[in-house]
Tab-separated table of C-alpha atoms in Angstrom:
chain	number	residue	atom	x	y	z
A	24	MET	CA	-16.017	6.307	-39.648
A	25	PRO	CA	-18.437	4.964	-36.704
A	26	ALA	CA	-19.181	8.442	-34.748
A	27	LYS	CA	-17.717	6.445	-31.558
A	28	ASP	CA	-14.105	6.333	-33.533
A	29	LEU	CA	-14.831	9.830	-34.522
A	30	TYR	CA	-14.998	11.457	-30.973
A	31	HIS	CA	-11.749	9.623	-30.295
A	32	ASN	CA	-10.268	11.711	-32.462
A	33	THR	CA	-11.594	14.698	-32.030
A	34	VAL	CA	-10.709	14.488	-28.262
A	35	LYS	CA	-6.890	13.882	-29.615
A	36	THR	CA	-7.129	17.018	-31.650
A	37	ALA	CA	-9.058	18.854	-29.035
A	38	LEU	CA	-6.372	18.106	-26.270
A	39	ILE	CA	-2.907	18.900	-28.976
A	40	LYS	CA	-4.826	22.589	-29.449
A	41	ASP	CA	-4.763	22.927	-25.841
A	42	GLY	CA	-1.278	21.982	-25.816
A	43	TRP	CA	-1.417	18.206	-24.637
A	44	THR	CA	0.886	16.145	-25.833
A	45	ILE	CA	-0.526	12.617	-26.570
A	46	LEU	CA	1.732	10.012	-24.871
A	47	ALA	CA	-0.514	6.867	-25.619
A	48	ASP	CA	-3.310	5.977	-28.026
A	49	PRO	CA	-4.936	3.605	-26.636
A	50	LEU	CA	-3.560	2.876	-23.519
A	51	SER	CA	-2.653	-0.257	-22.503
A	52	LEU	CA	-3.539	-1.526	-19.088
A	53	LYS	CA	-2.542	-4.971	-17.964
A	54	ILE	CA	-3.860	-6.671	-15.046
A	55	GLY	CA	-3.531	-10.893	-14.587
A	56	GLY	CA	-3.117	-11.720	-18.266
A	57	ARG	CA	-5.710	-9.618	-19.649
A	58	ASP	CA	-5.156	-6.551	-21.450
A	59	LEU	CA	-7.967	-4.177	-20.516
A	60	PHE	CA	-7.745	-2.538	-24.044
A	61	VAL	CA	-8.074	-5.773	-26.065
A	62	ASP	CA	-10.718	-7.236	-23.804
A	63	LEU	CA	-13.192	-4.335	-24.056
A	64	GLY	CA	-12.328	-3.906	-27.882
A	65	ALA	CA	-14.152	-0.691	-27.980
A	66	GLU	CA	-13.869	2.564	-25.908
A	67	LYS	CA	-10.194	3.411	-25.871
A	68	VAL	CA	-8.198	5.356	-23.580
A	69	LEU	CA	-5.874	8.396	-24.701
A	70	LEU	CA	-2.660	9.311	-22.465
A	71	ALA	CA	-1.818	12.676	-22.621
A	72	GLN	CA	1.002	14.724	-21.030
A	73	GLN	CA	1.124	18.940	-20.247
A	74	LYS	CA	4.025	19.964	-18.279
A	75	GLN	CA	4.619	17.881	-15.132
A	76	ARG	CA	0.888	16.610	-15.488
A	77	THR	CA	-0.431	13.333	-16.913
A	78	ILE	CA	-4.068	12.485	-17.545
A	79	ALA	CA	-5.790	9.300	-19.222
A	80	VAL	CA	-8.947	10.306	-20.621
A	81	GLU	CA	-11.913	7.420	-21.497
A	82	ILE	CA	-14.216	8.995	-24.328
A	83	LYS	CA	-17.771	7.797	-24.218
A	84	SER	CA	-20.024	8.937	-27.197
A	85	PHE	CA	-23.469	8.480	-25.241
A	86	LEU	CA	-24.634	7.327	-28.747
A	87	GLY	CA	-26.627	3.902	-27.535
A	88	TYR	CA	-30.229	3.364	-27.249
A	89	SER	CA	-30.123	4.049	-23.285
A	90	PRO	CA	-28.074	6.929	-22.380
A	91	VAL	CA	-28.564	5.066	-18.672
A	92	SER	CA	-27.171	1.932	-19.860
A	93	ASP	CA	-24.340	4.038	-21.351
A	94	LEU	CA	-23.837	5.831	-17.921
A	95	GLU	CA	-23.531	2.585	-15.989
A	96	GLN	CA	-20.991	1.270	-18.430
A	97	ALA	CA	-19.145	4.502	-18.622
A	98	LEU	CA	-19.117	4.505	-14.511
A	99	GLY	CA	-17.946	1.146	-14.397
A	100	GLN	CA	-14.947	1.499	-16.761
A	101	TYR	CA	-14.307	4.835	-14.996
A	102	LEU	CA	-13.925	3.145	-11.616
A	103	LEU	CA	-12.144	-0.105	-13.179
A	104	TYR	CA	-9.540	2.041	-14.856
A	105	GLU	CA	-9.096	4.026	-11.866
A	106	GLN	CA	-8.551	1.573	-9.683
A	107	LEU	CA	-6.002	-0.196	-12.122
A	108	LEU	CA	-3.963	3.440	-12.631
A	109	GLN	CA	-4.283	3.864	-8.583
A	110	ARG	CA	-2.213	1.011	-8.356
A	111	GLN	CA	0.088	0.986	-11.614
A	112	TYR	CA	0.207	4.828	-12.100
A	113	PRO	CA	-0.519	6.710	-9.239
A	114	HIS	CA	-0.001	10.163	-10.681
A	115	TYR	CA	-2.379	9.999	-13.584
A	116	GLN	CA	-5.677	11.759	-13.018
A	117	LEU	CA	-8.584	10.024	-15.031
A	118	TYR	CA	-10.960	11.939	-17.182
A	119	LEU	CA	-14.564	11.043	-18.650
A	120	ALA	CA	-14.796	12.848	-21.859
A	121	ILE	CA	-18.169	13.728	-22.972
A	122	ARG	CA	-19.723	15.914	-25.492
A	123	LEU	CA	-21.064	19.396	-25.110
A	124	GLY	CA	-24.520	18.164	-25.959
A	125	THR	CA	-24.534	15.498	-23.768
A	126	TYR	CA	-23.391	17.530	-20.647
A	127	GLN	CA	-25.645	20.124	-21.332
A	128	ASN	CA	-28.588	17.422	-21.567
A	129	PHE	CA	-28.238	14.018	-20.089
A	130	PHE	CA	-25.742	15.356	-17.782
A	131	GLN	CA	-28.366	17.960	-16.282
A	132	GLU	CA	-30.952	15.299	-15.124
A	133	GLU	CA	-31.100	14.439	-11.455
A	134	ILE	CA	-29.987	10.933	-12.157
A	135	VAL	CA	-26.538	11.733	-13.602
A	136	GLN	CA	-26.030	14.792	-10.775
A	137	LEU	CA	-26.599	11.717	-8.025
A	138	VAL	CA	-23.747	9.689	-9.682
A	139	LEU	CA	-21.727	12.701	-10.109
A	140	GLN	CA	-22.087	13.659	-6.183
A	141	GLY	CA	-21.497	10.456	-4.719
A	142	ASP	CA	-18.343	9.353	-6.736
A	143	ARG	CA	-15.470	11.107	-7.464
A	144	ILE	CA	-15.609	10.991	-11.682
A	145	LYS	CA	-13.778	14.090	-13.345
A	146	LEU	CA	-15.105	15.305	-16.833
A	147	LEU	CA	-13.732	17.080	-19.383
A	148	ILE	CA	-16.175	18.359	-21.652
A	149	PHE	CA	-15.615	18.969	-25.658
A	150	ASP	CA	-17.473	20.872	-28.316
A	151	GLU	CA	-17.408	18.378	-31.216
A	152	HIS	CA	-17.818	20.669	-33.934
A	153	GLU	CA	-14.968	22.845	-33.089
A	154	GLU	CA	-12.748	20.431	-31.796
A	155	VAL	CA	-11.938	22.123	-28.567
A	156	ILE	CA	-12.309	21.373	-25.058
A	157	THR	CA	-15.114	23.566	-23.655
A	158	GLN	CA	-14.683	23.253	-19.726
A	159	TRP	CA	-12.665	20.552	-17.065
A	160	ILE	CA	-14.710	19.345	-13.975
A	161	PRO	CA	-13.165	20.109	-11.761
B	5	MET	CA	-36.347	-18.132	-22.630
B	6	PRO	CA	-32.790	-16.278	-22.608
B	7	ALA	CA	-30.216	-17.483	-20.193
B	8	LYS	CA	-30.441	-13.807	-18.489
B	9	ASP	CA	-33.912	-14.542	-17.546
B	10	LEU	CA	-33.594	-17.745	-16.728
B	11	TYR	CA	-30.761	-16.764	-14.038
B	12	HIS	CA	-33.161	-14.295	-12.955
B	13	ASN	CA	-36.086	-16.857	-12.122
B	14	THR	CA	-32.998	-19.040	-10.953
B	15	VAL	CA	-32.215	-16.473	-8.057
B	16	LYS	CA	-35.998	-15.785	-7.109
B	17	THR	CA	-36.402	-19.915	-6.426
B	18	ALA	CA	-33.250	-19.821	-4.262
B	19	LEU	CA	-34.174	-17.045	-2.378
B	20	ILE	CA	-37.487	-18.235	-1.892
B	21	LYS	CA	-35.766	-21.656	-0.574
B	22	ASP	CA	-33.577	-19.755	1.698
B	23	GLY	CA	-36.857	-18.373	3.600
B	24	TRP	CA	-36.856	-15.127	1.654
B	25	THR	CA	-40.390	-13.092	0.525
B	26	ILE	CA	-40.165	-11.442	-2.663
B	27	LEU	CA	-41.653	-7.827	-2.409
B	28	ALA	CA	-41.125	-6.709	-5.979
B	29	ASP	CA	-39.990	-8.293	-9.070
B	30	PRO	CA	-38.647	-6.010	-10.592
B	31	LEU	CA	-37.983	-3.205	-8.024
B	32	SER	CA	-38.611	-0.165	-9.728
B	33	LEU	CA	-36.748	2.860	-9.074
B	34	LYS	CA	-38.054	6.461	-10.502
B	35	ILE	CA	-35.534	9.415	-10.347
B	36	GLY	CA	-36.524	12.638	-12.189
B	37	GLY	CA	-38.901	11.541	-14.831
B	38	ARG	CA	-36.638	7.987	-15.432
B	39	ASP	CA	-37.498	4.752	-14.492
B	40	LEU	CA	-34.294	2.436	-14.031
B	41	PHE	CA	-35.954	-0.658	-15.108
B	42	VAL	CA	-37.906	0.916	-18.065
B	43	ASP	CA	-35.141	2.659	-19.085
B	44	LEU	CA	-32.397	-0.002	-18.676
B	45	GLY	CA	-34.901	-3.232	-20.135
B	46	ALA	CA	-32.726	-5.573	-19.346
B	47	GLU	CA	-31.227	-6.572	-16.274
B	48	LYS	CA	-33.866	-6.482	-13.666
B	49	VAL	CA	-33.363	-6.199	-10.014
B	50	LEU	CA	-35.202	-8.455	-7.331
B	51	LEU	CA	-36.526	-7.035	-3.854
B	52	ALA	CA	-36.918	-9.699	-1.328
B	53	GLN	CA	-37.531	-9.733	2.644
B	54	GLN	CA	-36.782	-12.319	5.563
B	55	LYS	CA	-37.507	-11.097	8.933
B	56	GLN	CA	-36.398	-7.319	9.522
B	57	ARG	CA	-33.530	-7.566	6.603
B	58	THR	CA	-34.523	-6.115	3.011
B	59	ILE	CA	-32.165	-6.922	-0.088
B	60	ALA	CA	-32.158	-5.828	-3.564
B	61	VAL	CA	-30.593	-8.097	-5.930
B	62	GLU	CA	-29.115	-7.396	-8.938
B	63	ILE	CA	-28.503	-10.931	-11.345
B	64	LYS	CA	-25.927	-10.499	-13.706
B	65	SER	CA	-25.398	-13.536	-16.093
B	66	PHE	CA	-21.901	-12.634	-17.731
B	67	LEU	CA	-22.730	-14.322	-20.687
B	68	GLY	CA	-21.090	-11.336	-22.996
B	69	TYR	CA	-18.578	-11.621	-25.085
B	70	SER	CA	-16.308	-10.063	-22.722
B	71	PRO	CA	-16.252	-10.872	-19.069
B	72	VAL	CA	-14.668	-7.283	-18.333
B	73	SER	CA	-17.248	-5.499	-20.123
B	74	ASP	CA	-19.878	-7.531	-18.451
B	75	LEU	CA	-18.144	-6.595	-14.744
B	76	GLU	CA	-18.152	-2.743	-15.629
B	77	GLN	CA	-21.443	-3.001	-17.013
B	78	ALA	CA	-22.517	-4.779	-13.478
B	79	LEU	CA	-19.953	-2.287	-11.666
B	80	GLY	CA	-22.108	0.896	-12.973
B	81	GLN	CA	-25.425	-0.879	-12.533
B	82	TYR	CA	-24.555	-1.367	-8.629
B	83	LEU	CA	-23.224	1.972	-7.956
B	84	LEU	CA	-26.231	3.686	-9.547
B	85	TYR	CA	-28.758	1.500	-7.885
B	86	GLU	CA	-26.432	1.409	-4.311
B	87	GLN	CA	-27.043	5.570	-4.809
B	88	LEU	CA	-30.458	5.684	-5.489
B	89	LEU	CA	-30.989	3.135	-2.855
B	90	GLN	CA	-29.060	5.056	-0.217
B	91	ARG	CA	-31.360	8.121	-1.180
B	92	GLN	CA	-34.654	6.405	-1.156
B	93	TYR	CA	-34.874	3.278	1.158
B	94	PRO	CA	-31.275	3.736	2.623
B	95	HIS	CA	-31.980	0.492	5.141
B	96	TYR	CA	-31.981	-2.040	1.546
B	97	GLN	CA	-29.145	-3.883	1.147
B	98	LEU	CA	-27.750	-4.421	-2.155
B	99	TYR	CA	-26.337	-7.716	-3.601
B	100	LEU	CA	-24.622	-8.496	-6.961
B	101	ALA	CA	-25.908	-12.276	-7.661
B	102	ILE	CA	-23.564	-14.348	-10.088
B	103	ARG	CA	-23.275	-17.682	-10.928
B	104	LEU	CA	-21.120	-20.396	-8.833
B	105	GLY	CA	-19.062	-20.821	-11.947
B	106	THR	CA	-18.724	-17.229	-12.651
B	107	TYR	CA	-17.579	-17.129	-9.060
B	108	GLN	CA	-14.813	-19.718	-9.198
B	109	ASN	CA	-13.347	-18.789	-12.644
B	110	PHE	CA	-13.567	-15.310	-13.610
B	111	PHE	CA	-13.938	-13.541	-10.027
B	112	GLN	CA	-11.100	-15.300	-8.927
B	113	GLU	CA	-9.183	-13.010	-11.391
B	114	GLU	CA	-6.676	-10.198	-10.000
B	115	ILE	CA	-8.657	-7.797	-12.247
B	116	VAL	CA	-11.879	-8.628	-10.331
B	117	GLN	CA	-10.490	-8.948	-7.034
B	118	LEU	CA	-9.025	-5.925	-7.151
B	119	VAL	CA	-12.436	-4.198	-8.131
B	120	LEU	CA	-13.656	-6.061	-5.064
B	121	GLN	CA	-10.987	-4.330	-2.769
B	122	GLY	CA	-11.570	-1.049	-4.024
B	123	ASP	CA	-15.476	-0.932	-3.908
B	124	ARG	CA	-17.972	-1.799	-1.373
B	125	ILE	CA	-19.474	-4.667	-3.698
B	126	LYS	CA	-21.782	-7.569	-1.373
B	127	LEU	CA	-21.652	-10.930	-3.615
B	128	LEU	CA	-24.806	-13.739	-3.691
B	129	ILE	CA	-22.975	-16.668	-5.211
B	130	PHE	CA	-26.240	-19.288	-6.478
B	131	ASP	CA	-25.924	-22.568	-8.142
B	132	GLU	CA	-28.071	-22.475	-11.161
B	133	HIS	CA	-28.131	-26.203	-11.394
B	134	GLU	CA	-29.486	-26.690	-7.997
B	135	GLU	CA	-31.115	-23.457	-8.048
B	136	VAL	CA	-29.637	-22.504	-4.418
B	137	ILE	CA	-27.838	-20.080	-2.806
B	138	THR	CA	-24.558	-21.154	-1.811
B	139	GLN	CA	-22.624	-17.846	-0.240
B	140	TRP	CA	-23.030	-14.077	0.768
B	141	ILE	CA	-20.006	-12.221	0.353
B	142	PRO	CA	-19.776	-10.448	2.850
């Protein structure tokens, strides 16, 4: 199994351990004849619920040759999904899920800190070995 | 020459025809030990000046297998550059350059219109056959 899909399942397991119910895997968002999941093919978004709270989770592996390019793709996808969700399901909160190692290393760099300050990205940090969520930001 | 690089030169020619002076090709932006141009490798950003106005131009070919994925990458790169420019060169305006055909087709779809409404993307439309700029939005 490619690592990308592996992390998808890891986050799903971690969410279930944390008391969340998976409502959709993948979450399919349609707009003007396009299905975002089908069109993107790759990175799938999960939908999970706990009590009255529903979250959509974009899992980004950061396994590409350029972490900056991966950051751009993650950022673009996040903003696209956020706008679609605001229109169709305004009470869903969107999270970008990244590995603990990615958070502790690349995400501490100035370039990422700048992006995180400027935009309104919510992060979910997971430990891929323990298959648990270690942090929600904010 | 790959079409991607071809469009880069097309936009450069179109800007010069329109009275702009190319100040940098590519524009190199550095942050915390990373050079965005080197790190990304691919899509280069031009810097051009006319009278007192300076613009940075991100050229996006939209030649990938998924236009939505290309849109995400373009959007992510735009927002990243915008934040870097705001910090380092706040008087530069950033434009996303796309072909007339891309603008007339994919960019009229609901998914792109939603992105353009929600964010503050400035567009430069060029005709790749005539090598001219056809429109600035806004």
